[in-house]
Tab-separated table of C-alpha atoms in Angstrom:
chain	number	residue	atom	x	y	z
A	8	UNK	CA	0.000	0.000	0.000
A	9	UNK	CA	1.143	3.552	-0.559
A	10	UNK	CA	0.475	4.812	2.959
A	11	UNK	CA	3.089	2.623	4.723
A	12	UNK	CA	5.566	3.293	1.916
A	13	UNK	CA	5.129	7.054	2.309
A	14	UNK	CA	5.457	6.812	6.093
A	15	UNK	CA	8.692	4.810	5.739
A	16	UNK	CA	9.995	7.386	3.239
A	17	UNK	CA	9.363	10.252	5.652
A	18	UNK	CA	10.833	8.237	8.531
A	19	UNK	CA	14.060	7.450	6.707
A	20	UNK	CA	14.412	11.033	5.490
A	21	UNK	CA	14.052	12.322	9.049
A	22	UNK	CA	16.770	9.942	10.212
A	23	UNK	CA	19.318	11.792	8.074
A	24	UNK	CA	18.456	15.021	9.858
A	25	UNK	CA	18.717	13.284	13.207
A	26	UNK	CA	22.113	11.813	12.413
A	27	UNK	CA	23.529	15.205	11.514
A	28	UNK	CA	22.426	16.614	14.880
A	29	UNK	CA	23.330	13.706	17.177
A	30	UNK	CA	26.403	11.633	17.829
A	31	UNK	CA	26.351	8.158	16.321
A	32	UNK	CA	26.041	6.186	19.603
A	33	UNK	CA	23.212	8.389	20.855
A	34	UNK	CA	21.493	8.103	17.502
A	35	UNK	CA	21.664	4.296	17.626
A	36	UNK	CA	20.242	4.150	21.148
A	37	UNK	CA	17.458	6.593	20.325
A	38	UNK	CA	16.478	4.539	17.297
A	39	UNK	CA	15.417	1.895	19.819
A	40	UNK	CA	12.418	4.122	20.483
A	41	UNK	CA	10.861	2.307	17.520
A	42	UNK	CA	10.268	-0.666	19.807
A	43	UNK	CA	8.403	1.468	22.313
A	44	UNK	CA	6.311	3.354	19.771
A	45	UNK	CA	5.503	0.132	17.918
A	46	UNK	CA	4.268	-1.470	21.131
A	47	UNK	CA	2.039	1.515	21.884
A	48	UNK	CA	0.733	1.677	18.290
A	49	UNK	CA	-0.054	-2.033	18.283
A	50	UNK	CA	-2.058	-1.628	21.487
A	51	UNK	CA	-3.976	1.309	20.010
A	52	UNK	CA	-4.535	0.106	16.446
A	53	UNK	CA	-4.420	-3.687	16.695
A	54	UNK	CA	-5.956	-3.961	20.184
A	55	UNK	CA	-3.009	-6.145	21.196
A	56	UNK	CA	-2.407	-6.875	24.861
A	57	UNK	CA	0.957	-7.296	26.540
A	58	UNK	CA	1.782	-9.063	29.776
A	59	UNK	CA	3.127	-7.225	32.817
A	60	UNK	CA	6.567	-8.655	32.116
A	61	UNK	CA	6.521	-7.249	28.575
A	62	UNK	CA	5.418	-3.806	29.827
A	63	UNK	CA	8.207	-3.929	32.419
A	64	UNK	CA	10.735	-4.596	29.655
A	65	UNK	CA	9.342	-1.686	27.632
A	66	UNK	CA	9.585	0.559	30.710
A	67	UNK	CA	13.217	-0.475	31.268
A	68	UNK	CA	13.952	0.318	27.625
A	69	UNK	CA	12.356	3.765	28.102
A	70	UNK	CA	14.517	4.340	31.163
A	71	UNK	CA	17.635	3.411	29.209
A	72	UNK	CA	16.744	5.796	26.402
A	73	UNK	CA	16.000	8.562	28.907
A	74	UNK	CA	19.381	8.000	30.565
A	75	UNK	CA	21.151	8.341	27.241
A	76	UNK	CA	19.202	11.496	26.385
A	77	UNK	CA	20.035	13.193	29.681
A	78	UNK	CA	23.688	12.163	29.371
A	79	UNK	CA	23.861	13.614	25.852
A	80	UNK	CA	22.283	16.863	27.048
A	81	UNK	CA	24.870	17.139	29.844
A	82	UNK	CA	27.725	16.477	27.432
A	83	UNK	CA	26.318	19.010	24.992
A	84	UNK	CA	26.160	21.644	27.732
A	85	UNK	CA	29.722	20.817	28.835
A	86	UNK	CA	30.954	21.085	25.250
A	87	UNK	CA	29.450	24.550	24.933
A	88	UNK	CA	31.041	25.704	28.196
A	89	UNK	CA	34.406	24.122	27.321
A	90	UNK	CA	34.396	25.567	23.822
A	91	UNK	CA	33.682	29.058	25.156
A	92	UNK	CA	36.343	28.833	27.869
A	93	UNK	CA	38.963	27.347	25.545
A	94	UNK	CA	38.374	30.049	22.946
A	95	UNK	CA	38.778	32.798	25.580
A	96	UNK	CA	41.932	31.108	26.948
A	97	UNK	CA	43.418	30.883	23.470
A	98	UNK	CA	42.854	34.584	22.905
A	99	UNK	CA	44.433	35.632	26.233
A	100	UNK	CA	47.458	33.320	26.166
A	101	UNK	CA	50.065	32.493	23.625
A	102	UNK	CA	49.986	29.098	22.025
A	103	UNK	CA	52.460	27.533	24.462
A	104	UNK	CA	50.242	24.427	24.829
A	105	UNK	CA	50.122	23.574	21.156
A	106	UNK	CA	49.662	19.786	20.935
A	107	UNK	CA	48.849	19.338	17.291
A	108	UNK	CA	49.494	15.608	17.596
A	109	UNK	CA	46.532	15.273	19.976
A	110	UNK	CA	43.797	17.636	18.847
A	111	UNK	CA	41.160	18.609	21.343
A	112	UNK	CA	38.046	16.475	20.863
A	113	UNK	CA	35.815	19.339	21.886
A	114	UNK	CA	37.013	21.417	18.960
A	115	UNK	CA	36.040	18.639	16.527
A	116	UNK	CA	32.391	18.761	17.560
A	117	UNK	CA	30.226	20.472	14.974
A	118	UNK	CA	28.999	23.713	16.542
A	119	UNK	CA	25.922	23.641	14.312
A	120	UNK	CA	24.574	20.490	15.997
A	121	UNK	CA	21.265	21.024	17.705
A	122	UNK	CA	20.392	18.218	20.101
A	123	UNK	CA	16.756	19.316	20.348
A	124	UNK	CA	16.287	19.009	16.568
A	125	UNK	CA	18.039	15.637	16.661
A	126	UNK	CA	15.765	14.340	19.411
A	127	UNK	CA	12.626	15.610	17.701
A	128	UNK	CA	13.526	14.129	14.323
A	129	UNK	CA	14.361	10.738	15.838
A	130	UNK	CA	11.093	10.766	17.807
A	131	UNK	CA	8.982	11.668	14.781
A	132	UNK	CA	10.861	9.174	12.633
A	133	UNK	CA	10.247	6.381	15.142
A	134	UNK	CA	6.586	7.342	15.348
A	135	UNK	CA	6.164	7.246	11.557
A	136	UNK	CA	8.100	4.002	11.244
A	137	UNK	CA	6.042	2.234	13.910
A	138	UNK	CA	2.805	3.613	12.489
A	139	UNK	CA	3.776	2.305	9.050
A	140	UNK	CA	4.625	-1.147	10.403
A	141	UNK	CA	1.486	-1.496	12.497
A	142	UNK	CA	-0.718	-0.104	9.729
A	143	UNK	CA	0.789	-2.572	7.251
A	144	UNK	CA	0.132	-5.420	9.694
A	145	UNK	CA	-3.442	-4.182	10.065
A	146	UNK	CA	-3.892	-4.218	6.279
A	147	UNK	CA	-2.449	-7.731	5.992
A	148	UNK	CA	-4.617	-9.081	8.795
A	149	UNK	CA	-7.709	-7.478	7.288
A	150	UNK	CA	-6.941	-8.956	3.847
A	151	UNK	CA	-6.198	-12.340	5.396
A	152	UNK	CA	-9.489	-12.324	7.283
A	153	UNK	CA	-11.340	-11.338	4.126
A	154	UNK	CA	-9.683	-14.148	2.176
A	155	UNK	CA	-10.111	-16.787	4.886
A	156	UNK	CA	-13.702	-15.926	5.852
A	157	UNK	CA	-15.333	-17.623	2.815
A	158	UNK	CA	-13.156	-20.686	3.270
A	159	UNK	CA	-13.979	-20.893	6.966
A	160	UNK	CA	-17.685	-20.453	6.364
A	161	UNK	CA	-17.638	-23.121	3.677
A	162	UNK	CA	-15.675	-25.480	5.883
A	163	UNK	CA	-17.979	-24.766	8.800
A	164	UNK	CA	-20.996	-25.278	6.559
A	165	UNK	CA	-19.696	-28.604	5.259
A	166	UNK	CA	-18.806	-29.933	8.670
A	167	UNK	CA	-22.164	-28.912	10.098
A	168	UNK	CA	-23.898	-30.621	7.173
A	169	UNK	CA	-22.041	-33.828	7.947
A	170	UNK	CA	-22.862	-33.695	11.646
A	171	UNK	CA	-26.575	-33.081	11.251
A	172	UNK	CA	-28.912	-34.580	8.771
A	173	UNK	CA	-30.778	-31.629	7.402
A	174	UNK	CA	-33.057	-31.631	4.356
A	175	UNK	CA	-30.585	-29.471	2.405
A	176	UNK	CA	-27.744	-31.921	3.000
A	177	UNK	CA	-29.983	-34.829	2.036
A	178	UNK	CA	-30.914	-33.132	-1.231
A	179	UNK	CA	-27.219	-32.410	-1.907
A	180	UNK	CA	-26.353	-36.055	-1.357
A	181	UNK	CA	-29.280	-37.169	-3.528
A	182	UNK	CA	-28.258	-34.776	-6.297
A	183	UNK	CA	-24.678	-36.029	-6.128
A	184	UNK	CA	-25.824	-39.668	-6.224
A	185	UNK	CA	-28.084	-38.940	-9.209
A	186	UNK	CA	-25.242	-37.217	-11.078
A	187	UNK	CA	-22.895	-40.118	-10.323
A	188	UNK	CA	-25.513	-42.664	-11.446
A	189	UNK	CA	-26.194	-40.731	-14.637
A	190	UNK	CA	-22.469	-40.522	-15.408
A	191	UNK	CA	-22.021	-44.249	-14.804
A	192	UNK	CA	-25.007	-45.044	-17.037
A	193	UNK	CA	-23.635	-42.809	-19.816
A	194	UNK	CA	-20.238	-44.551	-19.641
A	195	UNK	CA	-21.889	-47.992	-19.831
A	196	UNK	CA	-23.963	-46.950	-22.887
A	197	UNK	CA	-20.806	-45.743	-24.665
A	198	UNK	CA	-19.148	-49.136	-24.126
A	199	UNK	CA	-22.001	-50.961	-25.793
């Protein structure tokens, strides 16, 4: 269907924006939000139920993601403070501490990174991705039910006809016997 494909397209496009605004490890951990959003979407759209143990695991995953987010925010704040203090120190002092062999990691951080934009794009991407997956499952289950329903009703109808002797089943058997007898008679006439 086009709806899940479009949702996956938007999700993957947003991930590029998230990756430019977050560090790679944080990005990978935050992508695990897909598990949480998929669980919530499946409860809402598919009426799925989870056990207490499964909800506990989802809660622990949320706590892990929250820990990573707060750690990234602290590091981002420290980088800003360190970058400002190192730039003021470099202006006031001569370059007596010039270690070009070991460049300062803080200076390599892209100053244009915005953690808030990174978090928002990962969150929206995970939401779209889980919505696409659950919606696609909903479509498949609906199509499967529509395809299986006639087969189930026919099978249920045949088995109920065999269990009970109703007039309709008797007429079906009689019609079948008559057709078989007529076919046998026609074959015998052809032989003669």
